Structures are given as C-alpha cells and as structure tokens.
C-alpha cells in the first residue's frame, strides 16, 4: 500500500467535531464534479490511493475514472463496505430478514426462484452476495484492497462471529483479486482475532493519534500492538478529529512502527500538497 | 463477573449483545428473539446461547440482569416478569407507552431492590455531560430560557405502514427522537412540569406525528422550546442540539462541540466572550467501541451498578422514567391523543 491514502469524509458531510463544518462541506460537494476536482488535486500532488465508503455517489466517480482511463491508470480506489446508514435505516424499517432480501434482491433475480431459502441457510453465501452488490459500482476500477467498514468489523468482533473475517478474506482474494482490509475502532483486539484465524499480517485501518482518541483499550495497548504484532496498519483520525495540529499529529504518527499507511482527507489544493509533503518528510527513509 | 442476557435482537439489541459479549466483567448467558432467522444466525455463527422465549432464558440461564430491546409496546409485560424473577433491567427507551406502567415498574423495582436503567445514551455523551457540569456549577448564572432540538432524516417521504406508523406500537417521532431530547432537558436543567402550545405534526406519516414543537416550563420556572423533527432530509443523520441562556452567559452544544459565551462582568479577571471545546476534550476512552463511546459507557455504568448492587445510575427509571410523563403531557396538550 502507498504511504499516503486520501480519505473521503470531507466529501460526504462528515466532520467529527462540528456539524456546521460538516454541512458546509456537504453543500460544497453536492456536485460530484467538485469531488473529482479535489481528487485531481490529490492525484497531481502525488497521491495514488483513494479510500472511500460505498455511498451511492461513488458510482459517479467510478464512472468518471472509467471514462478517463489514461488519466487515472495509476489511481486506485479502496472500497470500504458497507455504507452503514443505508443498512441501519433499512433494519429499523424492514427488520434484518427484510433488509437482506431488499439488498440482495438484484442479485437474487439472477438466481433460480426459491433461492432465498437456500441462501438463508448459508450466511457466508449471503455475505458474498452483499459484497457483490457493493462491488458492482467499482467494475473496471483498480481496487487493490477491499475493506470491511468498522461498524461491521466491530459488531462481528463483539459478537464473536469471527469466521466472517476469514470468509471475507477468502472471497475478496478469490473473486476480486484484492487483499482484505479491516477497519476497526478496536485495533489490538482485531489484530489478535485475525492472527487466530491464520490471517498472519492483516491490513487493519484504525484510529491512531497522539491523544488516544477513539483508540479502545487505551493508547499504550494500541502502541504495543503496533510495535509487537505483525500488522499492516493504516492510521486514520490522525488529527484526532481536529484536536491536533498537522505538524504535531504527524510528528507522532510518521515514525510509529507498524504503520504502513497514513490516511487523511482535505478539501483544498494547498492543504493536500502540504500534508502530503509533511508526511513524506517526517517518514523514515523518505 | 455478572451474568447478562438480551431480549429483542433488533439494531439496539444486537449492539448490546456485542458490547456485553466483549465486556471483561460480563458472562453473556443468553440472547432471545422470536425471529427464527436471527436465532439461526447467532446460534450457528457465534457462541452466544440463543433462546426463543424470554421466560425460558431467565429460568435456564439465571441472568443477574437483562437488556430489553423489544418494541416499546412489549416493554411493560417483559420488564414486570423479569423484575418478579429478581432480575435487574436495562430497558431501551422509552420505558413504556404510558406513565402509569412506567410508575408500576419503578415501584416494583424499588420494592425488590433492583435497578432499572433506561437507554437514553445522551446522558453518557461527553459534551452533554460537560454542559450539565457547567450549568450545575453556576457558570451561566440563573438559567431563564433554553432551546432543545433534534433533526434527522428518518421519514422523508410517504411510506407504507410499519410499526413506525402506529402510536400503539411505539411509533412516531414523539417516542423516538423527541423522547431523547426531553430526557436531555430533564438531565441538564431539571424536571419539566408543564407544556404549552404543543404541535404534533404529521408531515409524511399518516397515523403518527413526524415533528413535535412545544413550549416547556420546568419546575424551577425556566422556560424553553422543544423543536424536533425526523422528517428533515437536510440532515445526514440525527443531530441533537441544546442552547441555554443564563444571566451570566450562554452555552450551545451538540454531540461534537460546546460553545460557551461568558458575559462581561465587573471582575476583570473573568474571561468574557466565546470559548470552544470539543468532544475530544471531554470523552473518556472505553474498552470496546462499537457505535460511539456513549453506548459502551452506559453499559459499563450499568454493569458496575449491578455488580455493586447499587441503583445510583444517572439513567435510573426514577429519573429517566419521567420522560414518559412529559410525553403524556405533550399528547394531552396537543389534543391528538387516541
């Protein structure tokens, strides 16, 4: 994976500290062309990976990539699935059974009638169908790593339904020739569980920052896991939702062992370029 | 180590299962639901014991506490049975569909020496806790008015009938979004005694209200506005805000940030003007994170209380149950009771 990965929160009205800022961003990026303009800034700055949740609007971005193959030949998109709000609202409305039927409906159409009953006895098959449904929009786009979103990773982790991690890993490798990634707010625990499943050097994306924000189990346990366990970590929320200034935040992150990649999101050309250069200059062997 | 079970495996129930199962102080002894699909899923792919009948679960698993996350219309019957069996309760919000039932549960829990904690998670959110601390410390002087709001995009077009469209099932914005805001006002500012000019508006729903607008009067005389709608497509997700005006200043807060304004005073040492603080300044880390620190924190608190045999929870029914009384006041005031 690249040292620097571009995130997507800024595009979709997510701001962990301020609702007002989130809405300002949401307004600015209402037009997908504006998102593409910012992605182009990132690309020009030297960034080659964009990590994004599978919102409906990503489809338009993928379409743009497909229509301009020469320009984006070296640009990868790492999908993070599923977009949880979509499913959470559906579960409240339709129940869990209804939601599964609803979202696998399109895929089910291609399977013989009565297939639902068969699939319902095999949740791994169900998961594969959901992955396919989410991946359909990325057709023809370079997706090197496919991530399980933290709500799902952490839910399965808590429930002890760990076999899904293994099945997910097998499926994305076989079907999409991609590596599996796991986003989590519980890094030490997740790494332990993945090792236990024989996933030896897992890609794990987690909140990692100097003040221990959203680092379950505490800063020390997380640092220890990064230093001592075999893990390819992607650090997210490195600014602790804006509580840390970039220089201070990155001085802490860049020399940390176990961190292969650093994710950040930004909206202006200057900010993107400065952050990219700062990460490179603070990283060992830069 | 305490034994815990969960009844009702919807969104909240499943989330509680995960948090409890990951909790070092809890032995997870049972998950119960009437859905065959869910029991099959959990039974086959996790190690959690599953039950199809809560009475059976209590009899066989002997939990110290259970989490009830079934539709609100069933809370009373299930909760009463559990209390009679000597089991402590974490009850999802709102407690019951009428205040009489809530009061019966409260009295029963008191006579049995059991805890009922209610799932109003805002009381465990760092920013709102900090606002309460500042108000209690007199930072804003005597409070004279407030405005409490929540907006979000739950029902943004006409829909077919579900449980959400029936008040008798616990549907409607009042039992959902509005209950959280009422509870938050009660937590930060005190008991709500009267309500005035209540508007329960149906925007897209047929049988129930999508928005609640009302004037609130607290026991201590403070007045405020309640403004809640789950039919605001303009919001990406539920957003809850409170603004409080006092004689010495003002505070505006939501789940992420707190803006404090301190009025100019005679003492030049006092720092007048705006000051900002964020969730990151007032959030304690949790051992296991699922959807927000507050969800884990409320479970941690409950587990501690049950373990210690205490009933000092900030969300105990003695306080959190009063939200049901206010909901009844609002329905009566609106003239839309059924």
Coordinates of C-alpha atoms in Angstrom, one line a residue:
Chain A
X1 CA 0.0 0.0 0.0
X2 CA 1.0 3.6 -0.6
X3 CA 2.4 5.6 2.3
X4 CA -0.3 8.2 1.9
X5 CA -4.0 7.4 1.3
X6 CA -6.7 10.0 0.6
X7 CA -9.9 9.7 2.6
X8 CA -13.4 10.7 1.8
X9 CA -15.1 12.0 5.0
X10 CA -14.8 15.6 3.8
X11 CA -16.9 14.9 0.7
X12 CA -19.9 13.4 2.5
X13 CA -20.8 15.8 5.3
X14 CA -18.8 14.0 8.0
X15 CA -16.9 16.1 10.5
X16 CA -16.3 14.6 13.9
X17 CA -16.1 17.9 15.7
X18 CA -18.6 20.2 14.0
X19 CA -22.0 19.8 12.5
X20 CA -21.7 23.2 10.9
X21 CA -18.5 22.4 9.1
X22 CA -19.9 19.1 8.0
X23 CA -22.9 20.9 6.4
X24 CA -20.6 23.4 4.7
X25 CA -18.7 20.6 3.2
X26 CA -21.8 18.7 2.2
X27 CA -23.0 21.8 0.4
X28 CA -19.7 22.3 -1.4
X29 CA -19.5 18.7 -2.6
X30 CA -23.2 18.4 -3.7
X31 CA -21.8 18.4 -7.2
X32 CA -19.8 15.4 -7.9
X33 CA -17.6 17.4 -10.3
X34 CA -16.3 19.3 -7.2
X35 CA -15.3 16.0 -5.6
X36 CA -13.5 15.0 -8.8
X37 CA -11.7 18.4 -8.8
X38 CA -10.3 17.7 -5.3
X39 CA -9.4 14.1 -6.3
X40 CA -7.4 15.6 -9.1
X41 CA -5.6 17.9 -6.7
X42 CA -4.6 14.8 -4.7
X43 CA -3.6 13.0 -7.8
X44 CA -1.4 15.9 -9.0
X45 CA 0.2 16.2 -5.6
X46 CA 1.3 12.6 -5.9
X47 CA -1.3 10.6 -4.1
X48 CA -2.3 7.4 -5.8
X49 CA -4.9 5.8 -3.5
X50 CA -8.4 7.0 -2.6
X51 CA -10.2 5.1 0.2
X52 CA -14.0 5.6 0.2
X53 CA -17.2 4.3 1.6
X54 CA -19.6 2.7 -0.8
X55 CA -22.1 5.6 -1.0
X56 CA -24.4 5.8 -4.0
X57 CA -22.5 8.8 -5.4
X58 CA -19.2 6.9 -5.6
X59 CA -20.7 5.3 -8.7
X60 CA -20.4 8.6 -10.5
X61 CA -16.8 8.9 -9.5
X62 CA -16.1 5.4 -10.7
X63 CA -17.8 6.3 -14.0
X64 CA -15.5 9.3 -14.4
X65 CA -12.5 7.1 -13.8
X66 CA -13.7 4.5 -16.3
X67 CA -14.3 7.3 -18.9
X68 CA -10.8 8.6 -18.5
X69 CA -8.6 5.5 -18.3
X70 CA -5.4 7.1 -19.3
X71 CA -5.5 9.8 -16.7
X72 CA -6.4 7.5 -13.8
X73 CA -4.5 4.4 -14.8
X74 CA -2.3 4.6 -11.7
X75 CA -5.1 5.7 -9.3
X76 CA -6.5 3.1 -7.0
X77 CA -9.8 3.2 -5.1
X78 CA -10.1 1.1 -1.9
X79 CA -13.8 0.5 -1.3
X80 CA -15.0 0.4 2.4
X81 CA -18.2 -1.5 2.7
X82 CA -21.0 -1.4 3.6
X83 CA -22.3 2.2 3.8
X84 CA -23.8 1.5 7.3
X85 CA -26.5 4.2 7.4
X86 CA -28.2 2.6 4.4
X87 CA -28.5 -0.7 6.1
X88 CA -29.1 0.6 9.6
X89 CA -32.2 2.6 8.4
X90 CA -33.4 -0.4 6.5
X91 CA -33.1 -2.7 9.5
X92 CA -35.2 -0.4 11.6
X93 CA -37.8 -0.3 8.8
X94 CA -37.8 -3.8 7.5
X95 CA -36.1 -6.0 10.1
X96 CA -32.9 -7.9 9.4
X97 CA -34.6 -10.5 7.2
X98 CA -36.4 -7.8 5.1
X99 CA -33.1 -5.9 4.7
X100 CA -31.2 -8.9 3.5
X101 CA -34.0 -9.6 1.0
X102 CA -34.1 -6.0 -0.1
X103 CA -30.3 -5.6 -0.7
X104 CA -29.7 -8.9 -2.3
X105 CA -32.8 -8.5 -4.4
X106 CA -30.9 -7.5 -7.5
X107 CA -28.5 -10.4 -7.3
X108 CA -31.3 -12.8 -6.4
X109 CA -33.0 -12.0 -9.7
X110 CA -30.3 -13.9 -11.5
X111 CA -30.6 -17.0 -9.3
X112 CA -33.4 -19.5 -9.6
X113 CA -36.6 -18.7 -7.8
X114 CA -36.7 -20.0 -4.3
X115 CA -33.0 -19.3 -4.0
X116 CA -33.6 -17.1 -0.9
X117 CA -34.5 -20.1 1.2
X118 CA -31.3 -21.8 0.2
X119 CA -29.1 -18.7 0.7
X120 CA -30.7 -18.1 4.1
X121 CA -29.2 -21.3 5.4
X122 CA -25.7 -20.1 4.4
X123 CA -24.8 -16.7 5.8
X124 CA -21.4 -16.8 4.1
X125 CA -23.1 -17.0 0.8
X126 CA -25.3 -14.1 1.9
X127 CA -22.2 -12.1 2.8
X128 CA -20.7 -12.8 -0.7
X129 CA -23.9 -11.5 -2.3
X130 CA -23.8 -8.4 -0.3
X131 CA -20.1 -7.9 -1.2
X132 CA -21.0 -8.3 -4.9
X133 CA -23.9 -5.9 -4.6
X134 CA -21.5 -3.3 -3.1
X135 CA -18.7 -4.0 -5.6
X136 CA -20.9 -3.7 -8.7
X137 CA -20.2 0.0 -8.9
X138 CA -16.4 -0.5 -9.0
X139 CA -16.4 -2.5 -12.1
X140 CA -13.3 -1.7 -14.2
X141 CA -11.7 0.3 -11.4
X142 CA -8.4 -0.7 -9.8
X143 CA -9.4 -1.9 -6.3
X144 CA -6.4 -3.3 -4.5
X145 CA -7.7 -3.7 -1.0
X146 CA -11.4 -4.1 -0.1
X147 CA -12.3 -3.0 3.4
X148 CA -14.9 -4.1 5.9
X149 CA -16.4 -0.9 7.5
X150 CA -15.7 -0.5 11.2
X151 CA -19.4 -0.9 12.3
X152 CA -19.4 -4.3 10.8
X153 CA -15.9 -5.4 11.8
X154 CA -16.6 -4.3 15.4
X155 CA -20.0 -5.8 15.5
X156 CA -18.7 -9.2 14.4
X157 CA -15.8 -8.8 16.7
X158 CA -18.1 -8.2 19.7
X159 CA -20.5 -11.0 18.8
X160 CA -17.5 -13.4 18.3
X161 CA -18.6 -14.1 14.7
X162 CA -15.0 -14.3 13.7
X163 CA -15.4 -16.8 10.9
X164 CA -16.9 -14.0 8.7
X165 CA -13.5 -12.3 8.8
X166 CA -11.9 -15.4 7.3
X167 CA -14.6 -15.9 4.7
X168 CA -14.5 -12.2 3.7
X169 CA -10.7 -12.6 3.3
X170 CA -11.0 -15.7 1.1
X171 CA -13.8 -14.2 -1.0
X172 CA -12.2 -10.9 -1.9
X173 CA -9.0 -12.6 -2.8
X174 CA -10.6 -15.2 -5.0
X175 CA -13.3 -13.1 -6.6
X176 CA -11.7 -9.7 -6.9
X177 CA -8.0 -10.5 -6.7
X178 CA -7.9 -8.0 -3.9
X179 CA -6.5 -8.0 -0.3
X180 CA -8.9 -7.9 2.6
X181 CA -8.8 -4.9 5.0
X182 CA -10.5 -4.4 8.3
X183 CA -11.5 -1.0 9.6
X184 CA -11.9 -1.1 13.4
X185 CA -12.1 1.1 16.5
X186 CA -10.6 -1.8 18.5
X187 CA -7.2 -2.4 16.9
X188 CA -5.5 -4.6 19.5
X189 CA -8.4 -7.0 19.7
X190 CA -9.0 -7.2 16.0
X191 CA -5.3 -8.0 15.3
X192 CA -5.4 -10.8 17.9
X193 CA -8.5 -12.3 16.4
X194 CA -7.2 -12.1 12.8
X195 CA -4.0 -13.8 13.8
X196 CA -6.0 -16.5 15.5
X197 CA -7.8 -17.1 12.2
X198 CA -4.4 -17.6 10.4
X199 CA -4.6 -14.1 8.7
X200 CA -0.9 -13.5 9.5
X201 CA -0.1 -10.0 8.5
X202 CA -3.5 -8.3 8.3
X203 CA -4.3 -4.9 6.9
X204 CA -6.1 -3.1 9.7
X205 CA -7.2 0.5 9.5
X206 CA -7.8 2.2 12.8
X207 CA -8.0 5.4 14.7
X208 CA -4.4 6.2 15.7
X209 CA -3.3 9.6 17.2
X210 CA -1.2 11.2 19.8
X211 CA -4.0 11.7 22.3
X212 CA -5.6 8.3 22.1
X213 CA -8.9 9.5 20.7
X214 CA -11.1 6.5 19.6
X215 CA -8.3 4.1 20.5
X216 CA -10.1 1.5 22.5
X217 CA -8.1 -0.2 25.2
X218 CA -6.0 2.9 25.5
X219 CA -3.0 4.5 23.8
X220 CA -0.5 2.2 25.3
X221 CA -2.2 -1.1 24.3
X222 CA -2.5 0.2 20.8
X223 CA 1.1 1.3 20.6
X224 CA 2.2 -2.1 21.9
X225 CA 0.1 -3.9 19.3
X226 CA 1.6 -1.8 16.5
X227 CA 5.1 -2.3 17.7
X228 CA 5.0 -6.0 18.6
X229 CA 2.3 -7.6 16.4
X230 CA 2.5 -8.4 12.7
X231 CA 0.1 -5.9 11.2
X232 CA 0.0 -3.6 8.3
X233 CA -1.8 -0.6 9.8
X234 CA -3.4 2.3 8.2
X235 CA -3.7 5.2 10.6
X236 CA -6.9 7.2 10.4
X237 CA -8.2 10.1 12.5
X238 CA -4.5 11.1 12.9
X239 CA -5.6 14.6 13.8
X240 CA -8.0 13.2 16.5
X241 CA -10.9 14.8 14.8
X242 CA -9.1 18.2 14.6
X243 CA -7.9 18.3 18.2
X244 CA -4.3 18.1 17.0
X245 CA -2.4 20.4 14.6
X246 CA -1.0 18.6 11.5
X247 CA 2.7 19.1 12.4
X248 CA 2.3 17.8 16.0
X249 CA -0.1 14.9 14.8
X250 CA 2.2 13.7 12.1
X251 CA 5.4 14.0 14.1
X252 CA 3.8 11.4 16.3
X253 CA 2.4 9.2 13.6
X254 CA 5.1 9.1 11.0
X255 CA 7.9 7.3 13.0
X256 CA 5.5 4.8 14.6
X257 CA 6.3 1.2 13.9
X258 CA 3.6 -1.0 12.3
X259 CA 2.0 1.9 10.4
X260 CA 2.3 1.3 6.7
X261 CA 0.0 4.0 5.5
X262 CA -1.5 7.2 6.7
X263 CA -4.9 8.4 5.7
X264 CA -6.1 12.0 5.6
X265 CA -8.8 14.0 4.0
X266 CA -8.6 17.6 2.9
X267 CA -10.5 19.9 0.5
X268 CA -8.0 22.5 -0.7
X269 CA -5.1 22.1 -3.1
X270 CA -2.6 23.7 -0.7
X271 CA -3.7 21.7 2.3
X272 CA -3.4 18.4 0.3
X273 CA 0.0 19.3 -1.0
X274 CA 1.3 20.4 2.3
X275 CA 0.1 17.4 4.2
X276 CA 1.5 15.0 1.5
X277 CA 4.9 16.7 1.7
X278 CA 4.8 16.8 5.5
X279 CA 4.1 13.0 5.8
X280 CA 6.9 12.3 3.3
X281 CA 9.4 14.5 5.0
X282 CA 8.6 13.1 8.5
X283 CA 8.6 9.5 7.5
X284 CA 11.7 7.4 7.9
X285 CA 13.6 6.7 4.6
X286 CA 11.6 9.4 2.9
Chain B
X1 CA -18.4 -11.1 36.9
X2 CA -22.1 -10.7 36.3
X3 CA -24.4 -12.8 34.1
X4 CA -26.3 -10.8 31.4
X5 CA -28.8 -11.6 28.7
X6 CA -30.5 -9.6 25.9
X7 CA -34.2 -9.8 24.9
X8 CA -35.1 -8.5 21.4
X9 CA -32.4 -8.6 18.7
X10 CA -33.1 -5.5 16.6
X11 CA -30.5 -2.8 16.0
X12 CA -30.1 -1.9 19.7
X13 CA -30.4 -5.5 20.9
X14 CA -27.7 -6.8 18.7
X15 CA -25.5 -3.9 19.5
X16 CA -25.9 -4.6 23.3
X17 CA -25.1 -8.3 22.6
X18 CA -21.8 -7.3 21.0
X19 CA -20.8 -4.8 23.8
X20 CA -21.8 -7.2 26.6
X21 CA -20.0 -10.2 25.0
X22 CA -16.8 -8.1 24.6
X23 CA -17.1 -6.9 28.2
X24 CA -14.5 -8.3 30.6
X25 CA -16.9 -8.1 33.6
X26 CA -19.8 -9.9 31.9
X27 CA -20.6 -13.5 31.2
X28 CA -23.1 -13.5 28.3
X29 CA -25.7 -16.1 29.1
X30 CA -28.4 -15.6 26.5
X31 CA -29.9 -13.8 23.5
X32 CA -33.6 -14.1 22.9
X33 CA -35.8 -13.3 20.0
X34 CA -38.9 -14.6 18.3
X35 CA -37.3 -14.4 14.8
X36 CA -36.1 -17.8 13.6
X37 CA -33.7 -16.3 11.2
X38 CA -31.9 -14.3 13.9
X39 CA -31.7 -17.2 16.3
X40 CA -30.3 -19.4 13.5
X41 CA -27.8 -16.8 12.5
X42 CA -26.5 -16.2 16.1
X43 CA -26.7 -19.8 17.0
X44 CA -24.8 -21.0 14.0
X45 CA -22.2 -18.4 13.6
X46 CA -21.5 -17.2 17.2
X47 CA -21.1 -19.0 20.5
X48 CA -23.8 -17.0 22.2
X49 CA -26.6 -19.1 23.7
X50 CA -29.9 -18.3 22.0
X51 CA -33.5 -18.6 23.3
X52 CA -36.9 -18.3 21.6
X53 CA -38.7 -17.4 24.9
X54 CA -37.5 -14.9 27.5
X55 CA -39.1 -16.8 30.4
X56 CA -37.2 -19.9 29.4
X57 CA -34.0 -17.9 29.1
X58 CA -34.4 -16.5 32.6
X59 CA -35.3 -19.8 34.1
X60 CA -32.4 -21.7 32.4
X61 CA -29.6 -19.1 32.2
X62 CA -30.4 -17.3 35.6
X63 CA -29.0 -13.9 34.5
X64 CA -28.3 -11.1 37.0
X65 CA -29.5 -8.6 34.5
X66 CA -31.2 -8.5 31.1
X67 CA -31.3 -5.8 28.4
X68 CA -34.8 -5.4 27.0
X69 CA -34.7 -4.0 23.4
X70 CA -38.1 -5.3 22.1
X71 CA -40.7 -2.9 20.6
X72 CA -41.9 -0.5 23.3
X73 CA -45.4 -1.9 23.4
X74 CA -44.0 -5.1 24.9
X75 CA -41.7 -3.5 27.5
X76 CA -44.1 -3.5 30.4
X77 CA -45.1 -7.1 30.3
X78 CA -41.5 -8.4 29.8
X79 CA -40.0 -6.0 32.4
X80 CA -42.6 -6.8 35.0
X81 CA -41.9 -10.5 34.6
X82 CA -38.1 -10.0 34.8
X83 CA -38.4 -7.9 38.0
X84 CA -40.6 -10.5 39.6
X85 CA -37.9 -13.0 38.9
X86 CA -35.4 -10.7 40.7
X87 CA -33.5 -9.6 37.6
X88 CA -32.0 -6.1 37.1
X89 CA -33.0 -4.4 33.9
X90 CA -31.5 -2.2 31.2
X91 CA -34.6 -1.0 29.4
X92 CA -34.4 0.6 26.0
X93 CA -36.1 3.9 25.6
X94 CA -38.8 4.9 26.1
X95 CA -39.7 2.9 29.2
X96 CA -43.4 2.3 28.4
X97 CA -46.2 3.6 26.3
X98 CA -47.9 5.2 29.3
X99 CA -46.7 6.7 32.6
X100 CA -48.8 4.5 34.8
X101 CA -47.0 1.4 33.5
X102 CA -43.6 3.1 34.0
X103 CA -44.6 4.0 37.6
X104 CA -45.7 0.4 38.3
X105 CA -42.3 -0.8 37.1
X106 CA -40.5 1.8 39.1
X107 CA -42.4 0.8 42.3
X108 CA -41.8 -2.8 41.7
X109 CA -38.1 -2.4 41.2
X110 CA -37.9 -0.3 44.4
X111 CA -39.8 -2.9 46.4
X112 CA -37.4 -5.6 45.1
X113 CA -34.3 -3.6 45.4
X114 CA -33.5 -3.9 41.7
X115 CA -32.1 -1.4 39.2
X116 CA -33.9 -0.3 36.0
X117 CA -31.6 1.8 33.8
X118 CA -33.0 3.3 30.7
X119 CA -31.1 3.6 27.4
X120 CA -31.1 7.4 26.9
X121 CA -27.4 7.4 25.8
X122 CA -27.1 11.2 25.6
X123 CA -26.6 11.2 29.3
X124 CA -23.3 9.4 28.7
X125 CA -22.1 11.7 25.9
X126 CA -19.1 13.8 26.8
X127 CA -20.3 17.1 25.6
X128 CA -23.8 17.0 27.2
X129 CA -22.2 15.8 30.5
X130 CA -19.9 18.8 30.4
X131 CA -22.8 21.1 29.7
X132 CA -24.6 19.7 32.8
X133 CA -21.4 20.2 34.9
X134 CA -21.1 23.8 33.8
X135 CA -24.8 24.6 34.4
X136 CA -24.7 22.9 37.9
X137 CA -21.5 24.8 38.7
X138 CA -23.4 28.1 38.0
X139 CA -21.2 29.1 35.1
X140 CA -24.1 30.8 33.4
X141 CA -25.8 32.1 36.5
X142 CA -29.6 31.8 36.8
X143 CA -30.9 30.0 33.7
X144 CA -34.0 31.6 32.2
X145 CA -34.5 30.0 28.9
X146 CA -33.4 27.2 26.6
X147 CA -34.0 25.7 23.2
X148 CA -33.7 21.9 22.6
X149 CA -33.8 20.5 19.2
X150 CA -33.2 17.3 17.2
X151 CA -33.5 16.9 13.5
X152 CA -32.8 13.9 11.2
X153 CA -33.9 12.1 8.1
X154 CA -35.9 9.0 9.3
X155 CA -39.2 9.6 7.5
X156 CA -38.7 11.8 4.4
X157 CA -41.4 10.5 2.1
X158 CA -44.8 8.8 2.4
X159 CA -44.3 5.2 3.4
X160 CA -46.2 2.0 3.7
X161 CA -47.5 1.0 7.1
X162 CA -45.0 -0.3 9.6
X163 CA -44.8 -0.3 13.3
X164 CA -43.5 3.3 13.0
X165 CA -46.8 4.4 11.8
X166 CA -48.7 3.2 14.9
X167 CA -48.5 5.1 18.2
X168 CA -49.9 2.0 19.9
X169 CA -46.7 0.1 18.9
X170 CA -44.5 3.0 20.0
X171 CA -44.3 4.6 16.5
X172 CA -44.0 8.3 15.9
X173 CA -41.4 10.9 16.4
X174 CA -42.5 11.6 20.0
X175 CA -41.5 8.2 21.3
X176 CA -38.3 8.2 19.2
X177 CA -36.4 11.4 18.6
X178 CA -38.4 13.6 20.9
X179 CA -38.0 11.3 23.9
X180 CA -34.2 11.7 23.7
X181 CA -34.5 15.5 23.7
X182 CA -37.0 15.6 26.6
X183 CA -34.7 13.3 28.6
X184 CA -31.7 15.5 27.8
X185 CA -33.6 18.7 29.1
X186 CA -34.5 16.8 32.2
X187 CA -30.9 15.7 32.7
X188 CA -29.3 19.1 32.2
X189 CA -31.9 21.5 33.5
X190 CA -34.4 19.7 35.7
X191 CA -37.9 18.4 35.8
X192 CA -40.4 19.5 33.2
X193 CA -43.7 20.5 34.9
X194 CA -45.9 22.0 32.2
X195 CA -46.1 22.0 28.4
X196 CA -47.8 24.6 26.3
X197 CA -48.8 25.0 22.6
X198 CA -47.8 21.5 21.6
X199 CA -47.9 20.8 17.9
X200 CA -47.7 17.2 16.8
X201 CA -47.3 17.5 13.1
X202 CA -47.7 14.7 10.6
X203 CA -45.6 15.6 7.6
X204 CA -45.3 12.3 5.7
X205 CA -46.7 9.7 8.1
X206 CA -50.4 9.1 8.3
X207 CA -51.1 7.7 11.8
X208 CA -48.4 9.4 13.8
X209 CA -46.5 12.7 14.1
X210 CA -43.2 13.4 12.3
X211 CA -42.5 16.5 14.3
X212 CA -43.0 17.8 17.8
X213 CA -43.0 21.5 18.6
X214 CA -43.8 22.7 22.1
X215 CA -43.1 25.2 24.9
X216 CA -41.8 23.6 28.1
X217 CA -41.9 25.0 31.6
X218 CA -39.6 23.5 34.2
X219 CA -40.4 23.1 37.9
X220 CA -37.8 25.7 38.7
X221 CA -39.6 28.2 36.4
X222 CA -37.1 28.1 33.5
X223 CA -38.9 28.1 30.1
X224 CA -37.8 26.6 26.8
X225 CA -38.7 25.5 23.3
X226 CA -38.7 21.9 22.1
X227 CA -38.4 21.5 18.4
X228 CA -37.9 18.0 16.9
X229 CA -38.5 16.5 13.5
X230 CA -37.4 13.2 12.0
X231 CA -38.5 14.4 8.5
X232 CA -35.6 16.7 7.8
X233 CA -33.9 15.4 4.8
X234 CA -31.4 18.2 5.1
X235 CA -29.7 16.4 7.9
X236 CA -27.5 13.5 7.1
X237 CA -28.2 11.8 10.5
X238 CA -29.8 12.6 13.8
X239 CA -28.4 15.8 15.2
X240 CA -29.3 17.0 18.7
X241 CA -28.7 20.5 20.0
X242 CA -29.3 22.4 23.1
X243 CA -28.8 26.1 23.7
X244 CA -29.1 27.6 27.2
X245 CA -29.3 31.2 28.3
X246 CA -28.5 32.4 31.8
X247 CA -27.9 35.8 33.4
X248 CA -24.1 35.3 33.2
X249 CA -23.8 33.7 29.8
X250 CA -24.9 31.2 27.2
X251 CA -24.0 27.7 26.1
X252 CA -24.7 26.0 22.8
X253 CA -23.9 22.3 22.5
X254 CA -24.3 19.3 20.3
X255 CA -22.8 15.8 20.3
X256 CA -19.5 17.2 19.0
X257 CA -18.8 20.6 20.3
X258 CA -19.6 23.1 23.1
X259 CA -19.7 26.8 22.6
X260 CA -19.7 28.9 25.8
X261 CA -20.2 32.6 26.0
X262 CA -19.4 34.4 29.3
X263 CA -20.9 37.8 29.7
X264 CA -18.8 40.8 30.7
X265 CA -18.6 41.2 34.4
X266 CA -17.3 43.7 36.9
X267 CA -14.4 41.3 37.7
X268 CA -11.7 42.0 35.1
X269 CA -10.2 38.5 36.0
X270 CA -13.2 36.8 34.3
X271 CA -12.7 35.9 30.7
X272 CA -15.6 37.2 28.8
X273 CA -16.5 36.1 25.3
X274 CA -16.7 32.8 23.4
X275 CA -14.8 29.7 24.3
X276 CA -15.0 26.4 22.3
X277 CA -14.4 22.9 23.5
X278 CA -14.8 19.6 21.7
X279 CA -15.9 16.0 22.3
X280 CA -12.2 15.1 22.3
X281 CA -11.7 17.3 25.4
X282 CA -14.4 15.5 27.5
X283 CA -14.6 11.9 26.3
X284 CA -13.2 9.1 28.4
X285 CA -11.8 6.1 26.4
X286 CA -13.8 2.8 26.5
X287 CA -12.5 -0.8 26.4
X288 CA -14.6 -1.8 23.4
X289 CA -16.0 0.7 20.9
X290 CA -19.0 -0.1 18.6
X291 CA -21.1 2.9 17.7
X292 CA -20.0 5.7 20.0
X293 CA -18.3 5.9 23.4
X294 CA -21.7 6.7 25.0
X295 CA -23.1 3.3 24.1
X296 CA -20.2 1.4 25.7
X297 CA -20.1 3.9 28.6
X298 CA -23.8 3.4 29.5
X299 CA -23.3 -0.4 29.5
X300 CA -20.1 -0.1 31.7
X301 CA -22.0 2.0 34.2
X302 CA -24.9 -0.4 34.3
X303 CA -22.6 -3.4 34.8
X304 CA -20.8 -1.6 37.6
X305 CA -24.1 -0.8 39.4
X306 CA -25.4 -4.4 39.1
X307 CA -22.1 -5.8 40.3
X308 CA -22.1 -3.5 43.3
X309 CA -25.8 -3.9 43.9
X310 CA -26.3 -0.1 43.7
X311 CA -29.0 1.9 42.0
X312 CA -27.2 5.2 41.5
X313 CA -27.4 5.2 37.7
X314 CA -27.8 8.6 36.1
X315 CA -30.4 7.0 33.9
X316 CA -32.2 5.0 36.6
X317 CA -36.0 4.9 36.0
X318 CA -36.5 7.2 38.9
X319 CA -35.2 10.0 36.7
X320 CA -35.3 8.7 33.1
X321 CA -38.9 7.4 33.6
X322 CA -40.1 11.0 33.9
X323 CA -39.7 11.3 30.2
X324 CA -42.8 9.2 29.8
X325 CA -44.8 11.6 32.0
X326 CA -43.8 14.5 29.8
X327 CA -44.7 12.6 26.6
X328 CA -48.2 12.1 28.1
X329 CA -48.4 15.9 28.8
X330 CA -47.4 16.6 25.2
X331 CA -50.0 14.3 23.8
X332 CA -52.8 15.7 26.0
X333 CA -51.8 19.3 25.3
X334 CA -51.8 18.7 21.5
X335 CA -55.3 17.4 21.6
X336 CA -54.1 14.5 19.5
X337 CA -54.5 11.6 22.0
X338 CA -56.1 8.4 20.8

